[in-house]
């Protein structure tokens, strides 16, 4: 029997959550190919259990695989974004807050970290170092936890 770690954690944090069906391997390969970056292990692992995570308001705390491709490619190619912001090519955006900021994996010298990006200032700040910590904070500390 396969132990579904992410589904178990999400169930503990948000018992009313109804996890989505898992993303298939072909779609995960497509994400990596389209973004020209490997998916961080923990994000790929979560998507293999549930293709997206939603809070009690229906907000996508973790985007599904299709949205990962669509939103990341759009952000990288939007002419206004290219002019206004530092490049997004080394980032994989995967979630957002209804308050505006978006969350992305970025590779650092010590491994991947999760940054919060503020579209008003283009500030990118390390928010957490693991997807587990990100989910715990999203579900237990409210929408403004990253401040």
PDB file of C-alpha atoms in Angstrom:
ATOM      1  CA  UNK A   1       0.000   0.000   0.000  1.00  0.00           C
ATOM      2  CA  UNK A   2       1.262   3.459  -0.914  1.00  0.00           C
ATOM      3  CA  UNK A   3       1.360   5.928   1.961  1.00  0.00           C
ATOM      4  CA  UNK A   4      -0.069   9.283   0.816  1.00  0.00           C
ATOM      5  CA  UNK A   5       1.912  11.708   2.950  1.00  0.00           C
ATOM      6  CA  UNK A   6       0.676  14.935   1.356  1.00  0.00           C
ATOM      7  CA  UNK A   7      -2.988  13.936   1.383  1.00  0.00           C
ATOM      8  CA  UNK A   8      -2.644  12.981   5.040  1.00  0.00           C
ATOM      9  CA  UNK A   9      -1.055  16.331   5.930  1.00  0.00           C
ATOM     10  CA  UNK A  10      -3.663  18.297   3.995  1.00  0.00           C
ATOM     11  CA  UNK A  11      -6.430  16.284   5.690  1.00  0.00           C
ATOM     12  CA  UNK A  12      -4.990  17.134   9.111  1.00  0.00           C
ATOM     13  CA  UNK A  13      -4.673  20.842   8.264  1.00  0.00           C
ATOM     14  CA  UNK A  14      -7.974  21.194   6.418  1.00  0.00           C
ATOM     15  CA  UNK A  15     -10.298  18.248   7.168  1.00  0.00           C
ATOM     16  CA  UNK A  16     -12.992  19.504   4.769  1.00  0.00           C
ATOM     17  CA  UNK A  17     -10.550  19.486   1.840  1.00  0.00           C
ATOM     18  CA  UNK A  18     -11.378  17.244  -1.072  1.00  0.00           C
ATOM     19  CA  UNK A  19      -8.066  16.405  -2.749  1.00  0.00           C
ATOM     20  CA  UNK A  20      -7.958  16.447  -6.529  1.00  0.00           C
ATOM     21  CA  UNK A  21      -6.987  13.419  -8.561  1.00  0.00           C
ATOM     22  CA  UNK A  22      -3.216  13.027  -8.946  1.00  0.00           C
ATOM     23  CA  UNK A  23      -1.335  14.535 -11.869  1.00  0.00           C
ATOM     24  CA  UNK A  24       0.009  11.877 -14.196  1.00  0.00           C
ATOM     25  CA  UNK A  25       3.695  11.392 -14.980  1.00  0.00           C
ATOM     26  CA  UNK A  26       3.264  12.632 -18.549  1.00  0.00           C
ATOM     27  CA  UNK A  27       1.912  15.955 -17.288  1.00  0.00           C
ATOM     28  CA  UNK A  28       4.739  16.320 -14.757  1.00  0.00           C
ATOM     29  CA  UNK A  29       7.253  15.703 -17.548  1.00  0.00           C
ATOM     30  CA  UNK A  30       5.460  18.327 -19.633  1.00  0.00           C
ATOM     31  CA  UNK A  31       5.772  20.863 -16.798  1.00  0.00           C
ATOM     32  CA  UNK A  32       9.532  20.329 -16.618  1.00  0.00           C
ATOM     33  CA  UNK A  33       9.923  20.445 -20.382  1.00  0.00           C
ATOM     34  CA  UNK A  34       7.799  23.580 -20.802  1.00  0.00           C
ATOM     35  CA  UNK A  35       9.531  25.458 -17.960  1.00  0.00           C
ATOM     36  CA  UNK A  36      13.051  24.156 -18.729  1.00  0.00           C
ATOM     37  CA  UNK A  37      13.518  23.474 -15.012  1.00  0.00           C
ATOM     38  CA  UNK A  38      13.218  20.335 -12.921  1.00  0.00           C
ATOM     39  CA  UNK A  39      10.262  20.268 -10.567  1.00  0.00           C
ATOM     40  CA  UNK A  40      11.434  20.364  -6.955  1.00  0.00           C
ATOM     41  CA  UNK A  41      11.096  16.864  -5.503  1.00  0.00           C
ATOM     42  CA  UNK A  42       8.514  17.808  -2.872  1.00  0.00           C
ATOM     43  CA  UNK A  43       6.305  19.664  -5.366  1.00  0.00           C
ATOM     44  CA  UNK A  44       6.396  16.751  -7.813  1.00  0.00           C
ATOM     45  CA  UNK A  45       5.635  14.378  -4.933  1.00  0.00           C
ATOM     46  CA  UNK A  46       2.608  16.431  -3.879  1.00  0.00           C
ATOM     47  CA  UNK A  47       1.287  16.642  -7.453  1.00  0.00           C
ATOM     48  CA  UNK A  48       1.577  12.855  -7.758  1.00  0.00           C
ATOM     49  CA  UNK A  49      -0.890  12.624  -4.842  1.00  0.00           C
ATOM     50  CA  UNK A  50      -3.176  15.561  -5.620  1.00  0.00           C
ATOM     51  CA  UNK A  51      -3.096  17.884  -8.631  1.00  0.00           C
ATOM     52  CA  UNK A  52      -3.525  21.123  -6.700  1.00  0.00           C
ATOM     53  CA  UNK A  53      -4.409  22.158  -3.150  1.00  0.00           C
ATOM     54  CA  UNK A  54      -7.209  24.556  -2.261  1.00  0.00           C
ATOM     55  CA  UNK A  55      -8.035  26.368   0.964  1.00  0.00           C
ATOM     56  CA  UNK A  56     -11.461  26.754   2.536  1.00  0.00           C
ATOM     57  CA  UNK A  57     -12.230  29.710   0.223  1.00  0.00           C
ATOM     58  CA  UNK A  58     -11.363  27.770  -2.937  1.00  0.00           C
ATOM     59  CA  UNK A  59      -8.082  29.621  -3.468  1.00  0.00           C
ATOM     60  CA  UNK A  60      -5.306  27.570  -5.069  1.00  0.00           C
ATOM     61  CA  UNK A  61      -2.670  27.284  -2.356  1.00  0.00           C
ATOM     62  CA  UNK A  62      -0.774  24.982  -4.746  1.00  0.00           C
ATOM     63  CA  UNK A  63      -1.647  25.267  -8.439  1.00  0.00           C
ATOM     64  CA  UNK A  64      -2.421  22.225 -10.538  1.00  0.00           C
ATOM     65  CA  UNK A  65       0.141  21.093 -13.120  1.00  0.00           C
ATOM     66  CA  UNK A  66      -1.659  22.732 -16.027  1.00  0.00           C
ATOM     67  CA  UNK A  67      -1.738  26.102 -14.278  1.00  0.00           C
ATOM     68  CA  UNK A  68       1.953  25.751 -13.361  1.00  0.00           C
ATOM     69  CA  UNK A  69       2.761  25.715 -17.059  1.00  0.00           C
ATOM     70  CA  UNK A  70       0.274  28.380 -18.131  1.00  0.00           C
ATOM     71  CA  UNK A  71       1.026  30.961 -15.445  1.00  0.00           C
ATOM     72  CA  UNK A  72       4.796  30.530 -15.438  1.00  0.00           C
ATOM     73  CA  UNK A  73       5.053  30.802 -19.229  1.00  0.00           C
ATOM     74  CA  UNK A  74       2.728  33.819 -19.221  1.00  0.00           C
ATOM     75  CA  UNK A  75       4.809  35.586 -16.567  1.00  0.00           C
ATOM     76  CA  UNK A  76       8.032  34.898 -18.469  1.00  0.00           C
ATOM     77  CA  UNK A  77       6.685  36.216 -21.767  1.00  0.00           C
ATOM     78  CA  UNK A  78       4.354  39.085 -20.796  1.00  0.00           C
ATOM     79  CA  UNK A  79       5.987  42.189 -22.363  1.00  0.00           C
ATOM     80  CA  UNK A  80       5.113  44.454 -19.409  1.00  0.00           C
ATOM     81  CA  UNK A  81       6.560  41.919 -16.955  1.00  0.00           C
ATOM     82  CA  UNK A  82       9.768  41.568 -18.988  1.00  0.00           C
ATOM     83  CA  UNK A  83      10.182  45.354 -18.860  1.00  0.00           C
ATOM     84  CA  UNK A  84       9.153  45.900 -15.232  1.00  0.00           C
ATOM     85  CA  UNK A  85      10.558  42.914 -13.346  1.00  0.00           C
ATOM     86  CA  UNK A  86      13.750  40.930 -12.936  1.00  0.00           C
ATOM     87  CA  UNK A  87      13.623  37.665 -14.929  1.00  0.00           C
ATOM     88  CA  UNK A  88      11.494  34.758 -13.730  1.00  0.00           C
ATOM     89  CA  UNK A  89      13.373  32.080 -15.723  1.00  0.00           C
ATOM     90  CA  UNK A  90      14.943  30.435 -12.661  1.00  0.00           C
ATOM     91  CA  UNK A  91      11.717  30.399 -10.654  1.00  0.00           C
ATOM     92  CA  UNK A  92       8.727  28.068 -10.609  1.00  0.00           C
ATOM     93  CA  UNK A  93       5.656  29.884  -9.348  1.00  0.00           C
ATOM     94  CA  UNK A  94       3.226  27.406  -7.782  1.00  0.00           C
ATOM     95  CA  UNK A  95       0.757  29.215  -5.506  1.00  0.00           C
ATOM     96  CA  UNK A  96      -0.685  32.523  -4.469  1.00  0.00           C
ATOM     97  CA  UNK A  97      -2.518  34.348  -1.749  1.00  0.00           C
ATOM     98  CA  UNK A  98      -5.767  36.172  -2.310  1.00  0.00           C
ATOM     99  CA  UNK A  99      -3.853  39.163  -0.952  1.00  0.00           C
ATOM    100  CA  UNK A 100      -1.738  39.415  -4.155  1.00  0.00           C
ATOM    101  CA  UNK A 101       1.699  37.926  -3.483  1.00  0.00           C
ATOM    102  CA  UNK A 102       2.710  34.765  -5.279  1.00  0.00           C
ATOM    103  CA  UNK A 103       4.974  31.950  -4.127  1.00  0.00           C
ATOM    104  CA  UNK A 104       7.742  30.329  -6.140  1.00  0.00           C
ATOM    105  CA  UNK A 105      10.542  27.846  -5.807  1.00  0.00           C
ATOM    106  CA  UNK A 106      13.948  29.310  -6.422  1.00  0.00           C
ATOM    107  CA  UNK A 107      17.245  27.469  -6.279  1.00  0.00           C
ATOM    108  CA  UNK A 108      19.819  28.797  -3.837  1.00  0.00           C
ATOM    109  CA  UNK A 109      23.362  27.699  -3.039  1.00  0.00           C
ATOM    110  CA  UNK A 110      21.976  25.531  -0.231  1.00  0.00           C
ATOM    111  CA  UNK A 111      19.059  24.035  -2.156  1.00  0.00           C
ATOM    112  CA  UNK A 112      15.572  25.075  -3.201  1.00  0.00           C
ATOM    113  CA  UNK A 113      13.652  27.566  -1.129  1.00  0.00           C
ATOM    114  CA  UNK A 114      10.213  29.110  -1.415  1.00  0.00           C
ATOM    115  CA  UNK A 115      10.105  32.836  -1.957  1.00  0.00           C
ATOM    116  CA  UNK A 116       7.226  35.233  -1.787  1.00  0.00           C
ATOM    117  CA  UNK A 117       7.124  37.670  -4.715  1.00  0.00           C
ATOM    118  CA  UNK A 118       5.432  41.055  -4.402  1.00  0.00           C
ATOM    119  CA  UNK A 119       4.245  42.242  -7.825  1.00  0.00           C
ATOM    120  CA  UNK A 120       4.123  45.875  -6.679  1.00  0.00           C
ATOM    121  CA  UNK A 121       7.799  46.092  -5.710  1.00  0.00           C
ATOM    122  CA  UNK A 122       9.318  43.012  -7.431  1.00  0.00           C
ATOM    123  CA  UNK A 123      10.678  42.077  -4.012  1.00  0.00           C
ATOM    124  CA  UNK A 124      11.551  38.391  -3.679  1.00  0.00           C
ATOM    125  CA  UNK A 125      12.068  37.200  -0.138  1.00  0.00           C
ATOM    126  CA  UNK A 126      12.657  33.745   1.292  1.00  0.00           C
ATOM    127  CA  UNK A 127       9.400  32.751   3.003  1.00  0.00           C
ATOM    128  CA  UNK A 128       9.960  29.094   3.965  1.00  0.00           C
ATOM    129  CA  UNK A 129      12.367  26.302   3.095  1.00  0.00           C
ATOM    130  CA  UNK A 130       9.889  23.464   2.614  1.00  0.00           C
ATOM    131  CA  UNK A 131       6.529  22.807   1.022  1.00  0.00           C
ATOM    132  CA  UNK A 132       5.350  21.214   4.271  1.00  0.00           C
ATOM    133  CA  UNK A 133       6.076  24.434   6.193  1.00  0.00           C
ATOM    134  CA  UNK A 134       4.360  26.450   3.450  1.00  0.00           C
ATOM    135  CA  UNK A 135       1.185  24.344   3.709  1.00  0.00           C
ATOM    136  CA  UNK A 136       1.168  24.432   7.509  1.00  0.00           C
ATOM    137  CA  UNK A 137       1.457  28.212   7.488  1.00  0.00           C
ATOM    138  CA  UNK A 138      -1.170  28.663   4.764  1.00  0.00           C
ATOM    139  CA  UNK A 139      -3.734  26.603   6.664  1.00  0.00           C
ATOM    140  CA  UNK A 140      -2.953  27.625  10.241  1.00  0.00           C
ATOM    141  CA  UNK A 141      -1.787  31.244  10.092  1.00  0.00           C
ATOM    142  CA  UNK A 142      -4.148  32.855   7.599  1.00  0.00           C
ATOM    143  CA  UNK A 143      -3.547  34.727   4.381  1.00  0.00           C
ATOM    144  CA  UNK A 144      -1.013  37.209   5.751  1.00  0.00           C
ATOM    145  CA  UNK A 145       1.428  34.683   7.265  1.00  0.00           C
ATOM    146  CA  UNK A 146       4.260  35.587   4.865  1.00  0.00           C
ATOM    147  CA  UNK A 147       4.588  39.198   6.047  1.00  0.00           C
TER     148      UNK A 147
END
